[in-house]
Tab-separated table of C-alpha atoms in Angstrom:
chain	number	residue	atom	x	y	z
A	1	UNK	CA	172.554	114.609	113.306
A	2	UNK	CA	169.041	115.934	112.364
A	3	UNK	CA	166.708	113.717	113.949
A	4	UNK	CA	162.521	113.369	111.923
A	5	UNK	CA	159.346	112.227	113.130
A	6	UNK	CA	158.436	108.675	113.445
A	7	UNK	CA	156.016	108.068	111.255
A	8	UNK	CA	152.613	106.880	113.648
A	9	UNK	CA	151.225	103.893	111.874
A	10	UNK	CA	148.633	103.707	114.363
A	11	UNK	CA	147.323	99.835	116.233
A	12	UNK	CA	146.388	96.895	114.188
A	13	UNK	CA	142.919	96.979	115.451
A	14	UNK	CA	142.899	100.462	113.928
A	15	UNK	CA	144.037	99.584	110.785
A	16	UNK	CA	141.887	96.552	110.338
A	17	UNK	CA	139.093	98.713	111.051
A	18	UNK	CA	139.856	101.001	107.822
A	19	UNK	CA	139.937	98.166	105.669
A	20	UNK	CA	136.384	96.997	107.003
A	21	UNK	CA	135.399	100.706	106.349
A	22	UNK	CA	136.752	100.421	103.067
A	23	UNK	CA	134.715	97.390	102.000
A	24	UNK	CA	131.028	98.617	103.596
A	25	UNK	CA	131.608	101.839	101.873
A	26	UNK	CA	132.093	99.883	98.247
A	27	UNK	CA	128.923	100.459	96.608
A	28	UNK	CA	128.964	97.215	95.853
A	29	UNK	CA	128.324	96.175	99.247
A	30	UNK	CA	124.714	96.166	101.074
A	31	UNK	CA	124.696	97.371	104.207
A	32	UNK	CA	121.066	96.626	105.518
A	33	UNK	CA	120.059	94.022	108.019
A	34	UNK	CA	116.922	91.887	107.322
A	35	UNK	CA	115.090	94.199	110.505
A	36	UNK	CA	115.696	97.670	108.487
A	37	UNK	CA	114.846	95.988	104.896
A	38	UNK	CA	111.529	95.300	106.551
A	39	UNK	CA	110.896	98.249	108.190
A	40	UNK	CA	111.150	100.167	105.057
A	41	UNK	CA	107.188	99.738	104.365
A	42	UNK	CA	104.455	97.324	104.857
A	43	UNK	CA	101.773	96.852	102.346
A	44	UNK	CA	98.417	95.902	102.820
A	45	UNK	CA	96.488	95.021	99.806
A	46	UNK	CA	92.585	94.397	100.461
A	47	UNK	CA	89.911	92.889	97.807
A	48	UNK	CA	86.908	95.463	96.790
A	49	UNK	CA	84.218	93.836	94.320
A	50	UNK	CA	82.590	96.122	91.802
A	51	UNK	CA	80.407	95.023	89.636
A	52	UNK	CA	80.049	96.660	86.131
A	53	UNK	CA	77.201	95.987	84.108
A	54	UNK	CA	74.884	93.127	84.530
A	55	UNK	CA	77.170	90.338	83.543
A	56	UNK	CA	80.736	91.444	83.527
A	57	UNK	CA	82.634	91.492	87.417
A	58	UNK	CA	85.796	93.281	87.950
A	59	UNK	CA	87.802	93.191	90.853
A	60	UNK	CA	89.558	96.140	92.604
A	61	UNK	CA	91.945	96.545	95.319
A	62	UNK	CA	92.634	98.983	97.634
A	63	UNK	CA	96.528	99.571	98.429
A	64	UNK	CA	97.774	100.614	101.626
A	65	UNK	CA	100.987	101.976	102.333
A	66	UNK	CA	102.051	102.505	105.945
A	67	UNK	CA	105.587	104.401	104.438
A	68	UNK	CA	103.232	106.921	102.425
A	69	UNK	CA	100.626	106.808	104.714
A	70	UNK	CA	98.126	106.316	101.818
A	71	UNK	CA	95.608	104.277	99.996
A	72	UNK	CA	94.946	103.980	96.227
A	73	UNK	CA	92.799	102.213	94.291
A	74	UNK	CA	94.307	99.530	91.865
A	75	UNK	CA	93.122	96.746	88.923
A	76	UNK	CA	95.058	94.072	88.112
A	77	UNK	CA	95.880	95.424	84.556
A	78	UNK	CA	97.626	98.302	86.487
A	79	UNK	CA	99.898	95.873	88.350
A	80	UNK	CA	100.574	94.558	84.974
A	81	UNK	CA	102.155	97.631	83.587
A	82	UNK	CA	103.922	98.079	86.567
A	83	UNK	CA	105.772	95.102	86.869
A	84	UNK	CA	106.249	95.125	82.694
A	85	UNK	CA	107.991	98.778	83.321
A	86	UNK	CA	109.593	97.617	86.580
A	87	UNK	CA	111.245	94.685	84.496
A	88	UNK	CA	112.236	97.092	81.599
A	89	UNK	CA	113.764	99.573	84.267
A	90	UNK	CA	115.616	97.195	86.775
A	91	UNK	CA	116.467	94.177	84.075
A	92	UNK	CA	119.386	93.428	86.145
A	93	UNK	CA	117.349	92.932	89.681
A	94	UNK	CA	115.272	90.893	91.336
A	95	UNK	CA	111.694	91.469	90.399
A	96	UNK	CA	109.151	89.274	91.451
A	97	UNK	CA	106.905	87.350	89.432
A	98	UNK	CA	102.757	88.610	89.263
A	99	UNK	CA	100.675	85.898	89.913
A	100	UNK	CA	98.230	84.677	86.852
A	101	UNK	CA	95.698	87.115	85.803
A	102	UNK	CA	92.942	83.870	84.515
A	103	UNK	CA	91.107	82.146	87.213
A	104	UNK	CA	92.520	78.676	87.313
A	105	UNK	CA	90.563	77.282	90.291
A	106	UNK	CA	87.386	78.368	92.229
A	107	UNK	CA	86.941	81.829	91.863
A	108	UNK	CA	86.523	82.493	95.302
A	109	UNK	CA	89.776	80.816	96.237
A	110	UNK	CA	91.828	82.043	93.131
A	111	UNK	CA	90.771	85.487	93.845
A	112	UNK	CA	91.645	85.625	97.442
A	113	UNK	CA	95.049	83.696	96.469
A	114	UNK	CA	95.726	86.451	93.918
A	115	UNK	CA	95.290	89.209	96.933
A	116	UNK	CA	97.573	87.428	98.627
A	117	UNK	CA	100.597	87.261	96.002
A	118	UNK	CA	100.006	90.841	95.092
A	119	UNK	CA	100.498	92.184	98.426
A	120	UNK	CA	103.627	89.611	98.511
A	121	UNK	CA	105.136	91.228	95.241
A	122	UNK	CA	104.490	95.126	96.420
A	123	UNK	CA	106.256	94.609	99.923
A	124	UNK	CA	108.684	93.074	98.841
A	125	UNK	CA	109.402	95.751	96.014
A	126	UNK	CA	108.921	98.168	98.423
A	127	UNK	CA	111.616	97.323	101.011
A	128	UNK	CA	114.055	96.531	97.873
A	129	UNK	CA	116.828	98.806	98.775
A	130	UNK	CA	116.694	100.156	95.123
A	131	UNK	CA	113.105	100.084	93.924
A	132	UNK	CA	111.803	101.585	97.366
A	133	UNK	CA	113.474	104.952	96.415
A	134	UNK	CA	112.281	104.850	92.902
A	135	UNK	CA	110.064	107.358	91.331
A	136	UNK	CA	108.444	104.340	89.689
A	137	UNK	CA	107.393	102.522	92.845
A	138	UNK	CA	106.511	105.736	94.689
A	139	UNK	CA	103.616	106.457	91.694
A	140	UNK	CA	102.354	103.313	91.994
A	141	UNK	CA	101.447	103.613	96.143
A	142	UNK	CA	100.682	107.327	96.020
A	143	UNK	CA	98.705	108.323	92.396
A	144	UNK	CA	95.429	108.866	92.953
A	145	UNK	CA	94.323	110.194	89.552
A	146	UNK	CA	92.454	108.510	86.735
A	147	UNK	CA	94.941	106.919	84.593
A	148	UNK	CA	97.879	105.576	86.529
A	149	UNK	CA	99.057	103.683	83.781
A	150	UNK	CA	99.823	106.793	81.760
A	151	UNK	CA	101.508	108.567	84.628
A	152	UNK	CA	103.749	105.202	85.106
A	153	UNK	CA	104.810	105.066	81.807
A	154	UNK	CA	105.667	108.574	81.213
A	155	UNK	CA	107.842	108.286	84.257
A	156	UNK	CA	109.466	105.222	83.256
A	157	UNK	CA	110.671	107.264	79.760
A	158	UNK	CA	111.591	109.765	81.624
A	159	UNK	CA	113.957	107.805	83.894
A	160	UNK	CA	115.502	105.455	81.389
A	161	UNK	CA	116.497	101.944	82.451
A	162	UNK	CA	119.373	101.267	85.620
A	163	UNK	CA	122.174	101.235	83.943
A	164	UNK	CA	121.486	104.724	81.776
A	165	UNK	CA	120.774	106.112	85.091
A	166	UNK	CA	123.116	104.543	88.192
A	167	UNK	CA	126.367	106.744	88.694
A	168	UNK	CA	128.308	103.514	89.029
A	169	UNK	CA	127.134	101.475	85.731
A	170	UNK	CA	130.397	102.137	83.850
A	171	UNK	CA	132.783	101.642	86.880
A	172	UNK	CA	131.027	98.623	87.604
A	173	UNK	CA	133.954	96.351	86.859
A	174	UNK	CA	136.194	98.366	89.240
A	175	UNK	CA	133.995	97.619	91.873
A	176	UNK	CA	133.949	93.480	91.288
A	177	UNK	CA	135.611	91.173	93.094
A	178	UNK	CA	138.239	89.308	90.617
A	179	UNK	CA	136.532	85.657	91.847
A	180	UNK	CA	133.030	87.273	90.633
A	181	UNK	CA	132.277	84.744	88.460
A	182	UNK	CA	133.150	81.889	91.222
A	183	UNK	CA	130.961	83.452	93.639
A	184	UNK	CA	127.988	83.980	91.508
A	185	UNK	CA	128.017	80.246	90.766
A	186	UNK	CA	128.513	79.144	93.878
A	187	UNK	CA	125.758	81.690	95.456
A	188	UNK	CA	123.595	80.239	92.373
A	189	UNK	CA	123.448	76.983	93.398
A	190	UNK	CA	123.226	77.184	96.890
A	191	UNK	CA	120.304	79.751	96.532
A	192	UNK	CA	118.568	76.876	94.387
A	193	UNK	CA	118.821	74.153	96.906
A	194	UNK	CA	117.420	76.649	99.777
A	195	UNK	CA	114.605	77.525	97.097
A	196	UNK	CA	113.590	73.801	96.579
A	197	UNK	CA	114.092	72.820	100.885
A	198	UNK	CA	111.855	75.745	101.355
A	199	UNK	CA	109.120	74.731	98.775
A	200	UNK	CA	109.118	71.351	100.538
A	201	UNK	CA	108.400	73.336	104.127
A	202	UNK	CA	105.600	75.740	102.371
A	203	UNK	CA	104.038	72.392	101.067
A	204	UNK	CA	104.189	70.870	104.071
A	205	UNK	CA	102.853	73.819	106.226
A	206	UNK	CA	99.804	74.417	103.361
A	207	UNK	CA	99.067	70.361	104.232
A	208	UNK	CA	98.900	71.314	108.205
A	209	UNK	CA	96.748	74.207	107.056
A	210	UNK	CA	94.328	72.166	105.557
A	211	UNK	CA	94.109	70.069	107.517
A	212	UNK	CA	93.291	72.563	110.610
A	213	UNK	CA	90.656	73.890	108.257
A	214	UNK	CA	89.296	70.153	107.109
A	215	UNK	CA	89.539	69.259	111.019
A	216	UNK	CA	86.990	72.655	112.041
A	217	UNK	CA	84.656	71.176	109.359
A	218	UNK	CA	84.525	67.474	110.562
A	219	UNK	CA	84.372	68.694	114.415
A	220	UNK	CA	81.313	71.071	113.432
A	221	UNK	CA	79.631	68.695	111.340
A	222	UNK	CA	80.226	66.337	114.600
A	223	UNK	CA	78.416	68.622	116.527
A	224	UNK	CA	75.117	69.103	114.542
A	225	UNK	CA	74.979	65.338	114.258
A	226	UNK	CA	75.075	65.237	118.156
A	227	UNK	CA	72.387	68.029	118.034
A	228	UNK	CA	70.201	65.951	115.476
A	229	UNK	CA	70.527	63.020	117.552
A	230	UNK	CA	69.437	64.649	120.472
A	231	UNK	CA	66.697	66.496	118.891
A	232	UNK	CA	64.733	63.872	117.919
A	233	UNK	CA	61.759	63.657	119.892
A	234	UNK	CA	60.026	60.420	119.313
A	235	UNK	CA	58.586	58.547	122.286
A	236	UNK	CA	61.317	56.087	123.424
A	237	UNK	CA	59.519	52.793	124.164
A	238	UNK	CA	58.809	51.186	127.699
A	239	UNK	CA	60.321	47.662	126.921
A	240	UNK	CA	59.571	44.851	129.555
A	241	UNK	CA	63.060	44.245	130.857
A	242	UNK	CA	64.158	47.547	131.537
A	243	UNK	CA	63.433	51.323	131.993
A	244	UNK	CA	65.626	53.654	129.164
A	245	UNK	CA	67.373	56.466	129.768
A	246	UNK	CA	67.896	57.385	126.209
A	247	UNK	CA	65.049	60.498	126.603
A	248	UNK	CA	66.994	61.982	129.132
A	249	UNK	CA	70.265	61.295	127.700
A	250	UNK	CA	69.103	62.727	124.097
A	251	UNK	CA	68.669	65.436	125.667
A	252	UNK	CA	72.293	65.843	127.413
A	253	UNK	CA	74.062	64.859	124.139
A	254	UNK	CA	72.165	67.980	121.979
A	255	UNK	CA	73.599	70.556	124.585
A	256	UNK	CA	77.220	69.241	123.675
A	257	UNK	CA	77.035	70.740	119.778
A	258	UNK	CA	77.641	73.585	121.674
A	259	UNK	CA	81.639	73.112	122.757
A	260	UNK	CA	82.124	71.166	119.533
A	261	UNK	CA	80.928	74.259	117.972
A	262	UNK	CA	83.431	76.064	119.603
A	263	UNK	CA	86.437	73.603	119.108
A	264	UNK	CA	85.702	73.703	114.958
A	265	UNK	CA	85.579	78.009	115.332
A	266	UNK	CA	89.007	77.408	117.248
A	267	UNK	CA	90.489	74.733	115.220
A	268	UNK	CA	88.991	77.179	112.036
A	269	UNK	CA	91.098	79.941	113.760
A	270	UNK	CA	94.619	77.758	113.685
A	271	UNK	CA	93.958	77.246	110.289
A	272	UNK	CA	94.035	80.910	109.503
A	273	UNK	CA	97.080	81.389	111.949
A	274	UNK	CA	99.148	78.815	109.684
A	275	UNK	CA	98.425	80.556	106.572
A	276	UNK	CA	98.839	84.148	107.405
A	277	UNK	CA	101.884	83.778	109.538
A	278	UNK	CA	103.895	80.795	107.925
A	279	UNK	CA	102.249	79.617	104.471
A	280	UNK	CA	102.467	83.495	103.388
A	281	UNK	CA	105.443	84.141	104.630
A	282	UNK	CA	107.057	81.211	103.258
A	283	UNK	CA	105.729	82.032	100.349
A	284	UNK	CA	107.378	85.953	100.407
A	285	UNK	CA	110.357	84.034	100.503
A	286	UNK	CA	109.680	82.019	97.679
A	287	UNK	CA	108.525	84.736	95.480
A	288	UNK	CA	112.092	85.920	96.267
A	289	UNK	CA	113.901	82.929	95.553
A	290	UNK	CA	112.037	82.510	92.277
A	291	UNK	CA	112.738	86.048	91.368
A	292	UNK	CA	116.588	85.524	91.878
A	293	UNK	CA	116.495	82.426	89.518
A	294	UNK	CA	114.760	84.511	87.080
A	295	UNK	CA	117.393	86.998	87.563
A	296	UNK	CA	120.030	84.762	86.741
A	297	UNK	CA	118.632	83.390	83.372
A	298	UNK	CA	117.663	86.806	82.643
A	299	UNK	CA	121.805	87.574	82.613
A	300	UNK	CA	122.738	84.366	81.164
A	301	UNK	CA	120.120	84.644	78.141
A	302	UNK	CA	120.070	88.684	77.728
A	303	UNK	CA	123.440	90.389	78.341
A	304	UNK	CA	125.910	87.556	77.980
A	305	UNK	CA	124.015	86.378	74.899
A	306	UNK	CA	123.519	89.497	72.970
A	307	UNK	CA	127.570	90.034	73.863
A	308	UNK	CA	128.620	86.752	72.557
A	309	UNK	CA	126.279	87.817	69.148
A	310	UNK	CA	128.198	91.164	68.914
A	311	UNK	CA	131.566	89.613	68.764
A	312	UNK	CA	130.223	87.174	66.536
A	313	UNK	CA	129.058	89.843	64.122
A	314	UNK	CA	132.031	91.633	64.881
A	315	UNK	CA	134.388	89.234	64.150
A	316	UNK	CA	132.525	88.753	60.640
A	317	UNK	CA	132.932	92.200	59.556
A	318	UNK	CA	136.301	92.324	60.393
A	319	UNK	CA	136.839	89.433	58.136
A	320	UNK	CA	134.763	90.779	55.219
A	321	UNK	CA	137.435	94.008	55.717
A	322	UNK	CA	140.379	91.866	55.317
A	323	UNK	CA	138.804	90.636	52.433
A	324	UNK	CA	138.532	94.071	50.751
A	325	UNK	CA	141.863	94.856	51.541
A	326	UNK	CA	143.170	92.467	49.584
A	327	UNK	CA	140.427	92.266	46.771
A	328	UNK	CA	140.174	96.035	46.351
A	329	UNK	CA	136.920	97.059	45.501
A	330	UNK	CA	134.598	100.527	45.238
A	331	UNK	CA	136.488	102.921	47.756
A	332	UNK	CA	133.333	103.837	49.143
A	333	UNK	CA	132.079	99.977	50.239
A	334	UNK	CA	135.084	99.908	51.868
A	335	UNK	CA	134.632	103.480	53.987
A	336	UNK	CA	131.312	102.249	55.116
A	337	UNK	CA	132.714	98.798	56.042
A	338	UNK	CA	135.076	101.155	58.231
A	339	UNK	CA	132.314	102.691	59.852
A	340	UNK	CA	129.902	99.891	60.323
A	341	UNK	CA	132.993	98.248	62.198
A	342	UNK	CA	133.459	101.412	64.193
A	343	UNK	CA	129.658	101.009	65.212
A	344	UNK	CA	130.383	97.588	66.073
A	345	UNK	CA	133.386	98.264	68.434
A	346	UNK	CA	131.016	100.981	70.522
A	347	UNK	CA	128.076	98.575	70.575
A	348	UNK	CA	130.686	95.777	72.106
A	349	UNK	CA	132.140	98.296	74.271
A	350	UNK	CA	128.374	98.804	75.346
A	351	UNK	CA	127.709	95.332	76.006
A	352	UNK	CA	130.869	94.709	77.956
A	353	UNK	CA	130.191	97.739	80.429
A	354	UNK	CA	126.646	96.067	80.458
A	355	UNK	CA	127.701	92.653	81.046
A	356	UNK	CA	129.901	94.238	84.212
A	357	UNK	CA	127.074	96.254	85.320
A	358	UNK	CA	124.529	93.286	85.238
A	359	UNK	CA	127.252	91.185	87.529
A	360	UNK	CA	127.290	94.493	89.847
A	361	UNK	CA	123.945	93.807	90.476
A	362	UNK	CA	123.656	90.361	90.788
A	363	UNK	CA	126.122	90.409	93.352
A	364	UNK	CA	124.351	92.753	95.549
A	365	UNK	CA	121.103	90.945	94.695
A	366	UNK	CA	122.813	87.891	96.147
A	367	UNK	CA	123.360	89.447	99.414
A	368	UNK	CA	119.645	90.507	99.167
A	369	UNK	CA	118.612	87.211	99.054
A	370	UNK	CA	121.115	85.839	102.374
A	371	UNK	CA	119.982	89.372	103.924
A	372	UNK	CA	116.618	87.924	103.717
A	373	UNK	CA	117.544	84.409	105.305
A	374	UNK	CA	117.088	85.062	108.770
A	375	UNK	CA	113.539	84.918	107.897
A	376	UNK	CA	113.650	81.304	108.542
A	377	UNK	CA	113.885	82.147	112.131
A	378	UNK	CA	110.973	84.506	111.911
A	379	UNK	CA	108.997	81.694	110.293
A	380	UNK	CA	109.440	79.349	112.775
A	381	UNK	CA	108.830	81.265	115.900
A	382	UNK	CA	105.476	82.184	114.365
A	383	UNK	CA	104.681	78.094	113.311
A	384	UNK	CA	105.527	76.904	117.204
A	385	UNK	CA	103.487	80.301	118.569
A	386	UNK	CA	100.514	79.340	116.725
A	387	UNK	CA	100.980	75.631	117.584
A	388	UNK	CA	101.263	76.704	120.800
A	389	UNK	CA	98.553	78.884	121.288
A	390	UNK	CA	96.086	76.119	119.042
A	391	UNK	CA	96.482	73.261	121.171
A	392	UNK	CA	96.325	75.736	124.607
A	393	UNK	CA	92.928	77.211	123.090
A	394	UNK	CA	91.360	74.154	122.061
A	395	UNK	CA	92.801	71.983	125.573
A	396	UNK	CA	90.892	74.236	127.141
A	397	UNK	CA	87.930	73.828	125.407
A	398	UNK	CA	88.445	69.925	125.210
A	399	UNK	CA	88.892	70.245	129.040
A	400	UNK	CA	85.211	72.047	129.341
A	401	UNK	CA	83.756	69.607	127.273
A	402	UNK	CA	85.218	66.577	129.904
A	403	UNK	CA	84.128	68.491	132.467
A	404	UNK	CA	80.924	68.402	130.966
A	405	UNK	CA	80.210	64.544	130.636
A	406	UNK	CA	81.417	63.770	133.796
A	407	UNK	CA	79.154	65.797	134.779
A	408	UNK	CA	76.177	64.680	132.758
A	409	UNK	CA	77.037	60.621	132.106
A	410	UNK	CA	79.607	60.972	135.558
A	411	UNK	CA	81.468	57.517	136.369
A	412	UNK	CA	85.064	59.757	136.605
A	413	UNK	CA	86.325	58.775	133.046
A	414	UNK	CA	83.443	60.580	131.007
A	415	UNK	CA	82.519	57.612	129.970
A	416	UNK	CA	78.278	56.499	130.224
A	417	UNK	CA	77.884	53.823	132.737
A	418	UNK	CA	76.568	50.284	131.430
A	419	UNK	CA	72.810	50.766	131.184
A	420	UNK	CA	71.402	48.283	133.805
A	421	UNK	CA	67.929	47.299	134.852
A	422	UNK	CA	66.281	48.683	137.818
């Protein structure tokens, strides 16, 4: 009896391996972690004024990429036009939202707010796993010449929106899961209840902010009255039943403005702390969360509308066909009936591999979004450090100042004696 091989099947382990291969090498799939989306570039937008004219004030900033190792020079019309051809590129991504070009509250404050939110929107375009490797994004950080806008717009017709251009836009549907449509509601809805818990915490943490920043005021104002009071130098009178000690004392409680100088610089300091490190980046996560929920009305109201009106207009042709057919009229109103219906047919096929493509996307812009969740533990370690470090740097300073009037008033509490006679 001829005896064959045994066919090697190989261990379990093995094989559940290839299927876990399989699925990361799905294009659908992202395979980044939150650590290598964010060390794909940092952006560092900083305010230049320039004045122009004797009445007119435009503001400039200068651009900073640590990827290109560049700077360029930028106006907020030229962020415009990028995010207006970013949008007609990448319809079916996440694209954050510019912040408002009119000054809406003190121009100081609006303008350094507006800083702030454009440096949000280019970092987080720039670690994007599919704008960061656009020609688009890589104009914007690196031209130097005169007219940006005209060099991002002729690259922008060059390149044709995502789905003209991605290798996978018409396979799109083989790609989806068949619960696609489950998913993306369910990731929907759960995004929007982590976007409103976290606009709770960033309007809670802007509160603490404030009030760091309202507390360095009141301590510092504190300390100049302490100064005024002690620099008044008008004769203290002898009275009859007792010697004062106010002119010496006067003169003990003016040399305290000093430490509660330094507590409203330190308490000023905290302030900052909480808004660079957890206001901002609260907000970066916001501006991502927002840009998702745009995303989604963006494929509700654009593809799956415009496909429902196809088949609408398709379905009315075909009608006005079987009318002919029946009613026989000029042979050639009837041949371009034919062909407008043909058009039809391609511009639904078009809208279908659309519709799939847009759904591609979303799906990986979902896992974007839970990528970018472990954030939250990045946001909290830096809201305890600078807790942390606030109430260490201003104990100590508290501490000195104790020091200090037991020193001066001394009866072991910091606290002045009773005046008595002598």
């Amino acid at each position: 009896v001829e005896s064959f091989p045994k066919p090697q099947l190989g261990e379990p382990k093995e094989l559940q391996s290839l299927k876990m291969q399989s699925v990361q090498e799905s294009p659908l799939y992202l395979s980044l972690t939150l650590a290598e989306l964010l060390k794909k570039d940092t952006i560092k937008v900083d305010l230049i004024p320039e004045k122009k004219g004797l009445f007119l004030k435009h503001v400039e900033y200068q651009v900073t990429s640590e990827r290109f190792t560049v700077s360029v020079f930028r106006r907020y019309n030229d962020f415009d036009v990028f995010h207006e051809l970013l949008l007609q590129r990448y319809a079916y991504r996440v694209v954050p939202a510019l912040p408002p070009k009119r000054v809406l509250k003190g121009e100081r404050e609006f303008i350094e707010g507006r800083r702030r939110a454009l440096g949000r929107f280019l970092n987080l375009v720039a670690r994007h796993p599919v704008f960061s490797e656009d020609e688009l994004v890589k104009t914007f950080l690196t031209f130097s010449g005169s007219d940006v806008q005209t060099k991002l717009r002729d690259a922008c017709k060059k390149l044709g929106d995502e789905f003209m251009t991605c290798k996978y836009a018409t396979q799109a549907k083989d790609y989806l899961p068949a619960d696609v449509q489950s998913q993306f509601s369910s990731s929907r809805e759960l995004i929007r209840n982590i976007h409103n818990s976290f606009q709770k915490l960033r309007d809670r943490a802007e509160r603490m902010a404030e009030r760091s920043k309202e507390n360095a005021t009141d301590l510092l104002m504190f300390g100049k009255e302490l100064s005024s009071l002690g620099s008044d130098e008008s004769p203290v009178p002898v009275l009859a039943s007792c010697k004062s000690p106010w002119a010496a004392l006067r003169r003990s409680v003016k040399g305290l403005s000093v430490e509660f100088s330094l507590l409203s610089e330190k308490a000023a300091q905290q302030g900052r702390r909480e808004e660079d490190d957890v206001v901002d980046k609260l907000n970066l996560f916001l501006d991502l969360l927002q840009s998702y929920r745009d995303l989604c009305e963006r494929h509700e109201k654009g593809v799956l509308h415009e496909h429902q009106r196809a088949l609408q207009k398709y379905g009315v042709m075909k009608r006005q066909m079987l009318s002919a057919t029946v009613q026989p009229k000029e042979q050639v109103s009837v041949e371009q009936l034919e062909s407008r219906i043909v058009q039809q047919e391609n511009a639904i096929q078009t809208m279908e591999l659309r519709n799939y493509f847009s759904l591609f996307c979303l799906h990986q812009e979902s896992q974007l979004i839970f990528t970018y969740l472990p954030i939250t533990a990045h946001i909290l370690g830096a809201f305890v450090d600078s807790q942390v470090q606030g109430h260490k740097e201003m104990g100590e300073v508290w501490q000195d100042l104790h020091s200090k009037l037991n020193s001066l008033f001394g009866d072991g509490n910091g606290q002045s004696p009773p005046l008595s006679p002598k």
